Coordinates of C-alpha atoms and ligand atoms in Angstrom, one line a residue:
X1 CA 0.0 -0.3 -0.2
X2 CA 1.4 3.5 -1.1
X3 CA 0.2 6.7 1.3
X4 CA 0.9 10.4 -0.5
X5 CA 2.1 11.1 2.9
X6 CA 2.8 14.9 3.9
X7 CA 6.3 14.0 4.0
X8 CA 6.5 14.3 0.4
X9 CA 6.0 17.8 0.4
X10 CA 9.7 19.6 0.4
X11 CA 8.3 22.7 0.0
X12 CA 5.4 24.8 1.7
X13 CA 6.9 28.2 2.6
X14 CA 3.7 30.3 1.0
X15 CA 2.0 27.6 -0.5
X16 CA -1.8 27.6 -0.1
X17 CA -2.8 25.0 1.6
X18 CA -6.9 23.7 1.2
X19 CA -6.8 21.1 4.5
X20 CA -10.5 19.2 4.4
X21 CA -10.6 18.1 8.3
X22 CA -13.9 16.3 10.2
X23 CA -15.0 18.9 12.8
X24 CA -18.6 17.2 12.7
X25 CA -19.0 17.3 16.5
X26 CA -22.2 17.8 18.8
X27 CA -23.0 21.8 19.2
X28 CA -25.6 22.2 22.0
X29 CA -26.7 26.1 22.2
X30 CA -23.3 27.2 20.6
X31 CA -21.3 25.1 23.2
X32 CA -19.0 22.1 21.7
X33 CA -20.0 19.0 23.5
X34 CA -16.8 17.5 22.9
X35 CA -13.3 18.5 20.9
X36 CA -11.9 15.5 20.1
X37 CA -12.2 15.7 16.3
X38 CA -10.4 19.1 16.8
X39 CA -7.5 17.9 19.0
X40 CA -7.1 15.0 16.4
X41 CA -6.3 17.7 13.9
X42 CA -3.8 19.1 15.7
X43 CA -0.8 17.6 14.2
X44 CA -1.7 18.1 11.0
X45 CA -2.4 21.7 10.8
X46 CA 1.0 22.1 13.0
X47 CA 2.8 20.4 10.7
X48 CA 1.7 22.4 8.0
X49 CA 1.5 25.5 9.6
X50 CA 5.1 25.5 10.7
X51 CA 6.3 24.8 7.3
X52 CA 5.4 28.5 6.4
X53 CA 2.0 27.4 4.5
X54 CA -1.3 29.4 4.4
X55 CA -4.0 27.4 5.3
X56 CA -7.8 26.9 4.7
X57 CA -9.4 24.6 6.7
X58 CA -13.0 23.2 5.6
X59 CA -15.5 21.1 7.4
X60 CA -18.9 19.9 7.9
X61 CA -21.0 20.0 10.4
X62 CA -24.3 17.9 10.8
X63 CA -26.3 17.8 7.4
X64 CA -28.1 21.1 6.7
X65 CA -28.7 19.7 3.3
X66 CA -27.1 23.0 1.3
X67 CA -29.3 25.1 3.3
X68 CA -27.7 27.7 5.4
X69 CA -29.2 27.4 8.7
X70 CA -27.1 29.5 11.4
X71 CA -27.5 26.4 14.0
X72 CA -25.0 24.5 11.8
X73 CA -22.8 27.5 11.8
X74 CA -18.6 26.6 12.2
X75 CA -18.2 29.6 14.4
X76 CA -18.0 28.2 17.3
X77 CA -15.8 25.6 16.1
X78 CA -13.1 28.5 14.9
X79 CA -13.3 29.3 18.4
X80 CA -12.5 26.5 20.1
X81 CA -9.7 25.8 17.8
X82 CA -8.3 29.1 18.5
X83 CA -8.5 28.1 21.7
X84 CA -6.9 25.2 21.2
X85 CA -4.1 26.3 19.0
X86 CA -3.4 29.3 21.1
X87 CA -3.3 31.5 17.6
X88 CA -5.3 33.5 15.6
X89 CA -8.5 31.5 13.1
X90 CA -9.8 33.8 11.0
X91 CA -13.5 32.9 10.3
X92 CA -14.8 33.4 6.7
X93 CA -18.2 33.4 7.5
X94 CA -19.1 31.8 4.0
X95 CA -17.9 28.9 2.1
X96 CA -17.1 30.9 -1.3
X97 CA -17.4 34.4 -2.8
X98 CA -15.3 37.6 -3.4
X99 CA -14.8 38.3 0.3
X100 CA -13.9 34.9 1.0
X101 CA -11.7 35.0 -1.9
X102 CA -10.3 38.4 -0.8
X103 CA -9.7 36.8 3.0
X104 CA -7.9 33.9 1.6
X105 CA -5.3 36.2 -0.6
X106 CA -4.4 38.4 1.8
X107 CA -3.2 35.6 4.1
X108 CA 0.1 35.3 5.0
X109 CA 2.6 32.6 5.8
X110 CA 1.6 30.4 8.7
X111 CA -2.0 32.1 8.9
X112 CA -5.2 30.3 9.0
X113 CA -8.5 30.9 7.8
X114 CA -11.6 28.5 8.5
X115 CA -14.9 28.3 6.1
X116 CA -18.0 27.9 7.2
X117 CA -19.9 24.8 6.7
X118 CA -19.5 23.1 3.9
X119 CA -23.1 21.6 3.2
X120 CA -24.5 24.8 3.2
X121 CA -24.2 24.6 -0.2
X122 CA -25.5 21.9 -2.4
X123 CA -22.7 21.4 -4.6
X124 CA -20.7 19.9 -2.0
X125 CA -23.2 17.1 -1.1
X126 CA -23.7 16.3 -5.1
X127 CA -19.9 16.2 -5.4
X128 CA -20.3 19.3 -8.1
X129 CA -17.6 19.8 -10.3
X130 CA -18.1 23.5 -10.8
X131 CA -18.3 23.7 -6.7
X132 CA -15.2 21.7 -6.3
X133 CA -13.3 24.2 -8.5
X134 CA -14.2 27.2 -7.1
X135 CA -13.0 25.7 -3.8
X136 CA -9.6 24.6 -5.3
X137 CA -9.0 27.8 -7.4
X138 CA -7.8 29.4 -3.5
X139 CA -5.2 26.7 -2.9
X140 CA -2.0 25.1 -4.4
X141 CA -2.7 21.8 -2.7
X142 CA -5.1 19.7 -1.0
X143 CA -4.6 17.5 1.9
X144 CA -7.1 15.6 3.3
X145 CA -7.3 14.9 6.9
X146 CA -11.1 14.1 7.0
X147 CA -11.0 10.3 7.2
X148 CA -14.5 10.1 8.7
X149 CA -16.2 11.4 5.8
X150 CA -14.4 9.8 2.8
X151 CA -16.3 7.4 2.2
X152 CA -19.0 9.8 0.7
X153 CA -18.6 10.8 -2.6
X154 CA -18.7 14.6 -1.9
X155 CA -17.2 17.9 -3.5
X156 CA -14.4 18.7 -0.9
X157 CA -13.1 14.7 -0.7
X158 CA -14.0 13.6 -4.2
X159 CA -14.2 15.8 -7.1
X160 CA -11.9 18.7 -5.2
X161 CA -8.9 16.3 -6.5
X162 CA -9.7 16.7 -10.1
X163 CA -8.3 19.9 -9.6
X164 CA -5.0 19.9 -7.0
X165 CA -2.2 17.5 -6.0
X166 CA -3.7 15.9 -3.2
X167 CA -2.1 14.5 0.2
X168 CA -3.0 12.5 3.6
X169 CA -3.0 13.9 6.6
X170 CA -1.3 12.6 9.4
X171 CA -4.6 11.7 11.1
X172 CA -5.8 9.9 8.3
X173 CA -2.5 8.1 7.9
X174 CA -2.7 6.8 11.2
X175 CA -6.2 5.5 10.8
X176 CA -5.6 3.8 7.9
X177 CA -2.1 2.1 9.4
X178 CA -4.4 1.2 12.1
X179 CA -6.9 -0.2 10.3
X180 CA -4.8 -2.3 8.3
X181 CA -3.1 -3.9 11.5
X182 CA -7.1 -5.6 11.7
X183 CA -6.9 -6.3 8.4
X184 CA -3.6 -8.2 9.0
X185 CA -4.0 -9.0 12.3
X186 CA -2.1 -10.7 15.0
X187 CA -3.9 -13.9 16.4
X188 CA -6.3 -14.6 17.9
X189 CA -8.5 -12.0 16.6
X190 CA -12.2 -11.4 17.9
X191 CA -14.2 -8.7 17.2
X192 CA -17.0 -7.3 19.2
X193 CA -20.0 -6.0 17.7
X194 CA -23.3 -4.8 18.4
X195 CA -25.0 -1.2 18.1
X196 CA -28.7 -0.4 16.0
X197 CA -28.5 -1.5 12.7
X198 CA -27.4 -4.9 11.4
X199 CA -27.5 -3.4 7.9
X200 CA -24.3 -1.1 8.7
X201 CA -22.6 -4.2 10.4
X202 CA -23.5 -7.2 8.7
X203 CA -21.2 -6.5 5.4
X204 CA -18.0 -6.0 8.0
X205 CA -19.0 -9.3 10.2
X206 CA -18.8 -11.3 6.7
X207 CA -15.3 -9.6 6.0
X208 CA -13.9 -10.4 9.4
X209 CA -15.3 -13.8 9.3
X210 CA -12.4 -15.6 7.8
X211 CA -9.9 -13.8 10.3
X212 CA -11.9 -13.4 13.0
X213 CA -11.3 -16.3 15.6
X214 CA -14.5 -15.3 17.5
X215 CA -16.8 -12.9 16.7
X216 CA -19.2 -11.8 20.2
X217 CA -22.2 -10.0 19.7
X218 CA -24.6 -8.0 21.1
X219 CA -26.6 -4.7 21.5
X220 CA -30.0 -4.5 18.8
X221 CA -27.6 -6.7 16.5
X222 CA -27.7 -9.7 18.4
X223 CA -31.9 -9.1 18.6
X224 CA -31.4 -9.9 15.0
X225 CA -29.9 -13.3 15.4
X226 CA -32.5 -14.0 18.1
X227 CA -35.6 -13.6 15.9
X228 CA -34.1 -15.3 13.2
X229 CA -33.7 -18.5 15.4
X230 CA -37.3 -18.0 16.6
X231 CA -37.1 -16.7 19.8
X232 CA -39.6 -14.3 21.3
X233 CA -37.8 -11.0 21.4
X234 CA -40.8 -9.2 22.7
X235 CA -40.3 -5.3 22.3
X236 CA -36.9 -5.6 21.7
X237 CA -35.1 -2.9 19.2
X238 CA -34.4 -5.0 15.8
X239 CA -34.2 -4.5 12.0
X240 CA -37.0 -5.9 10.1
X241 CA -35.2 -6.6 6.9
X242 CA -32.8 -8.3 9.1
X243 CA -33.9 -11.9 7.7
X244 CA -32.7 -11.4 4.4
X245 CA -29.5 -9.5 5.6
X246 CA -29.3 -13.0 7.8
X247 CA -29.6 -15.0 5.0
X248 CA -27.5 -13.3 2.5
X249 CA -24.1 -13.1 4.8
X250 CA -24.5 -15.8 7.5
X251 CA -26.4 -18.5 6.3
X252 CA -26.1 -18.8 2.6
X253 CA -22.3 -18.4 3.4
X254 CA -22.5 -21.3 6.3
X255 CA -20.9 -18.1 8.6
X256 CA -22.2 -19.3 11.6
X257 CA -19.8 -21.0 14.0
X258 CA -17.4 -18.4 14.7
X259 CA -20.3 -15.7 15.8
X260 CA -21.0 -16.1 19.6
X261 CA -24.6 -14.9 20.9
X262 CA -25.3 -13.6 24.4
X263 CA -26.0 -16.4 27.0
X264 CA -28.0 -14.2 29.1
X265 CA -29.6 -10.5 28.7
X266 CA -31.2 -7.8 30.9
X267 CA -34.5 -7.1 29.7
X268 CA -37.3 -4.5 31.1
X269 CA -41.0 -4.7 30.7
X270 CA -43.5 -2.3 29.7
X271 CA -43.5 -1.0 33.9
X272 CA -39.9 -0.5 34.0
X273 CA -39.2 -3.6 35.7
X274 CA -35.8 -4.8 34.7
X275 CA -34.2 -8.5 35.1
X276 CA -32.1 -10.9 34.1
X277 CA -33.3 -13.7 31.9
X278 CA -32.2 -16.6 29.7
X279 CA -32.4 -15.3 25.9
X280 CA -35.3 -18.2 25.2
X281 CA -37.3 -17.0 28.2
X282 CA -38.1 -13.0 26.6
X283 CA -41.6 -12.5 27.5
X284 CA -43.8 -10.8 24.9
X285 CA -43.9 -6.9 27.0
X286 CA -40.4 -7.0 27.4
X287 CA -37.4 -5.7 25.5
X288 CA -33.7 -6.6 25.9
X289 CA -31.4 -3.9 26.8
X290 CA -28.1 -5.2 27.5
X291 CA -26.2 -8.6 28.0
X292 CA -26.1 -10.4 31.2
X293 CA -23.7 -11.3 33.7
X294 CA -23.2 -14.8 32.2
X295 CA -22.5 -13.2 28.9
X296 CA -20.0 -10.6 30.4
X297 CA -18.1 -13.4 31.8
X298 CA -18.0 -15.4 28.7
X299 CA -16.8 -12.4 26.6
X300 CA -14.1 -11.5 28.8
X301 CA -12.5 -15.4 28.8
X302 CA -12.0 -14.7 25.0
X303 CA -11.3 -11.1 25.1
X304 CA -8.4 -12.3 27.6
X305 CA -7.4 -14.5 25.0
X306 CA -6.9 -11.8 21.8
X307 CA -4.0 -10.7 20.1
X308 CA -5.6 -8.6 18.5
X309 CA -9.3 -7.0 19.3
X310 CA -11.6 -4.8 17.4
X311 CA -14.6 -3.1 18.9
X312 CA -17.8 -1.3 16.9
X313 CA -21.3 -0.9 18.3
X314 CA -22.4 -0.7 22.0
X315 CA -23.7 -3.9 23.5
X316 CA -26.7 -2.3 25.0
X317 CA -28.7 0.8 25.7
X318 CA -26.0 2.0 27.6
X319 CA -27.5 6.2 27.5
X320 CA -29.5 4.6 30.2
X321 CA -28.1 4.1 33.6
X322 CA -30.1 0.1 34.0
X323 CA -28.3 -0.8 30.8
X324 CA -24.5 0.1 30.6
X325 CA -23.0 -2.7 32.4
X326 CA -22.4 -4.9 29.4
X327 CA -21.2 -1.7 27.1
X328 CA -19.0 -0.3 30.0
X329 CA -17.1 -4.0 31.2
X330 CA -16.3 -4.8 27.8
X331 CA -14.5 -1.1 27.2
X332 CA -12.9 -2.1 30.4
X333 CA -11.8 -5.5 29.5
X334 CA -10.6 -4.3 26.1
X335 CA -8.8 -1.4 27.5
X336 CA -6.9 -3.8 29.9
X337 CA -5.9 -6.1 27.6
X338 CA -5.0 -3.3 24.9
X339 CA -1.3 -2.1 24.6
X340 CA 1.0 -4.6 25.1
X341 CA -0.9 -7.9 25.3
X342 CA -3.3 -7.4 22.4
X343 CA -4.0 -4.5 19.6
X344 CA -7.4 -3.0 20.4
X345 CA -9.4 -0.9 18.1
X346 CA -12.4 1.1 19.2
X347 CA -14.3 3.0 16.7
X348 CA -17.9 4.1 16.3
X349 CA -19.6 6.9 17.4
X350 CA -21.6 5.6 20.4
X351 CA -18.9 3.1 20.7
X352 CA -16.2 5.7 21.8
X353 CA -18.8 7.7 24.0
X354 CA -19.1 4.9 25.6
X355 CA -15.9 3.7 25.8
X356 CA -15.0 7.4 27.3
X357 CA -17.1 6.8 30.0
X358 CA -14.7 4.7 31.4
X359 CA -11.7 7.2 31.4
X360 CA -9.5 4.6 29.8
X361 CA -9.5 5.2 26.0
X362 CA -5.8 6.1 26.1
X363 CA -5.4 2.4 27.1
X364 CA -6.6 1.4 23.8
X365 CA -4.0 1.2 20.9
X366 CA -6.4 2.9 18.2
X367 CA -9.7 4.9 19.1
X368 CA -11.1 5.7 15.8
X369 CA -12.8 8.5 14.9
X370 CA -14.9 7.3 12.3
X371 CA -18.0 5.5 12.3
X372 CA -19.1 4.7 8.6
X373 CA -15.6 5.3 7.4
X374 CA -13.7 2.4 9.6
X375 CA -17.0 0.4 8.5
X376 CA -16.4 0.7 5.3
X377 CA -12.6 0.6 5.1
X378 CA -12.4 -2.6 7.1
X379 CA -15.1 -3.6 4.6
X380 CA -13.3 -3.2 1.9
X381 CA -15.0 -0.9 0.2
X382 CA -13.7 1.9 -2.5
X383 CA -13.5 5.2 -0.7
X384 CA -14.0 8.2 -2.8
X385 CA -12.0 10.3 -0.1
X386 CA -8.8 8.1 -0.4
X387 CA -8.6 8.2 -4.2
X388 CA -5.3 9.5 -5.6
X389 CA -4.2 9.5 -2.2
X390 CA -3.5 5.5 -1.3
X391 CA -3.2 3.1 -3.9
X392 CA -3.0 -0.7 -2.6
Ligands
ADP401 P1 -21.9 2.8 16.8 O1 -21.8 4.6 16.6 O2 -20.8 3.4 17.9 O3 -21.3 2.7 15.5 P2 -24.5 2.3 16.6 O4 -24.7 4.1 15.7 O5 -24.7 1.1 16.0 O6 -23.1 2.5 17.3 O7 -25.3 2.0 17.5 C1 -25.5 2.8 19.0 C2 -27.1 3.1 19.8 O8 -27.6 1.5 19.7 C3 -26.8 3.4 21.0 O9 -27.0 4.8 20.8 C4 -27.2 2.4 22.0 O10 -28.0 2.9 22.9 C5 -28.4 1.3 20.8 N1 -28.4 -0.1 21.0 C6 -27.6 -0.9 21.6 N2 -27.8 -2.1 22.0 C7 -29.3 -2.0 21.8 C8 -30.7 -2.5 22.7 N3 -30.6 -3.5 23.1 N4 -32.0 -1.9 22.4 C9 -31.5 -0.5 22.0 N5 -30.6 0.1 21.8 C10 -29.5 -0.8 21.7
MG402 MG1 -24.0 5.6 15.6

């Protein structure tokens, strides 16, 4: 595999770099809830800035669908970046246009301007060439450090590369190297998967199946398997199309023997009563909301033997205190086993939030800032954002 890394850029002095980052963070009433995505981009910014480049930083925030909506403005994000860098960051207020162009032309070596939310423009979402050309017209070099959106065919990660020489940022490079370790794993490889939607996870389970020694399931994902086995799952979360998925990926290809399902579950009935149940003793008026204690024990045995660990998807509705134990236990087990005894990789929006609740993220080898993009990469899909930057 070849990556067009920043080290290939020998002279950056007074070059204008268009840096695509992923600052898609939760902003509530103008307050940023978690700035880890900003912090993850700092090494690339420092690299470019310290070599005298002029920087245009561009990101999306949420999905305003091509319409300007003030609650999706990147202004508070620019303010936070200023704090983190302890140096000025100009905010363009718009994505393109004469005023923005002028501000960019006035940038001096080492200075930074952040554009407004790219998704205020329909051209971004439609991967529109003339929009991409306009973005590119401001710069000499394009750097993609937005791994988390690299699975999307959108102008700032795809079409823009028709107009500028493209390179990978340091975060993209690190992400890709970390994910590659999992694709060629030290064995045993234990995969832990949970979360909500089987449609997004089934392809990945199928892809990792041959390398994996075992695949431990939980969350809404496991409910689909129970349902398929003809078990009563009451009012539990499940995908109504799951039977088709399970047939396509698992039954037809005989992918079953390595898949391990919970041996007990935590359920809640309509009146809010919570109990631990065997998977085949769930009542019609109950929902499965977590894995049970025996399952935690069983999963611990597998995790403690692994040399490579991959975890995506909470094992229960961990946002609710009554149903967080399974997810947090697995998070702690993975953190305890990682960095040394196993190579541990954790990714996914909610999964990383759950890991952060344990305050143990630093104990995991790689915590991916990407959810969907990580699944795409590991699933072997072609990613528009990596074209021309990474060759396999
Ligand atoms: P990630 O973003 O980490 O990839 P997902 O988006 O797949 O994870 O799923 C996360 C959500 O799934 C969480 O918000 C969690 O509450 C929910 N979830 C997991 N298990 C269950 C369950 N048994 N019942 C209801 N919701 C669940
Ligand atoms: Mg999610």
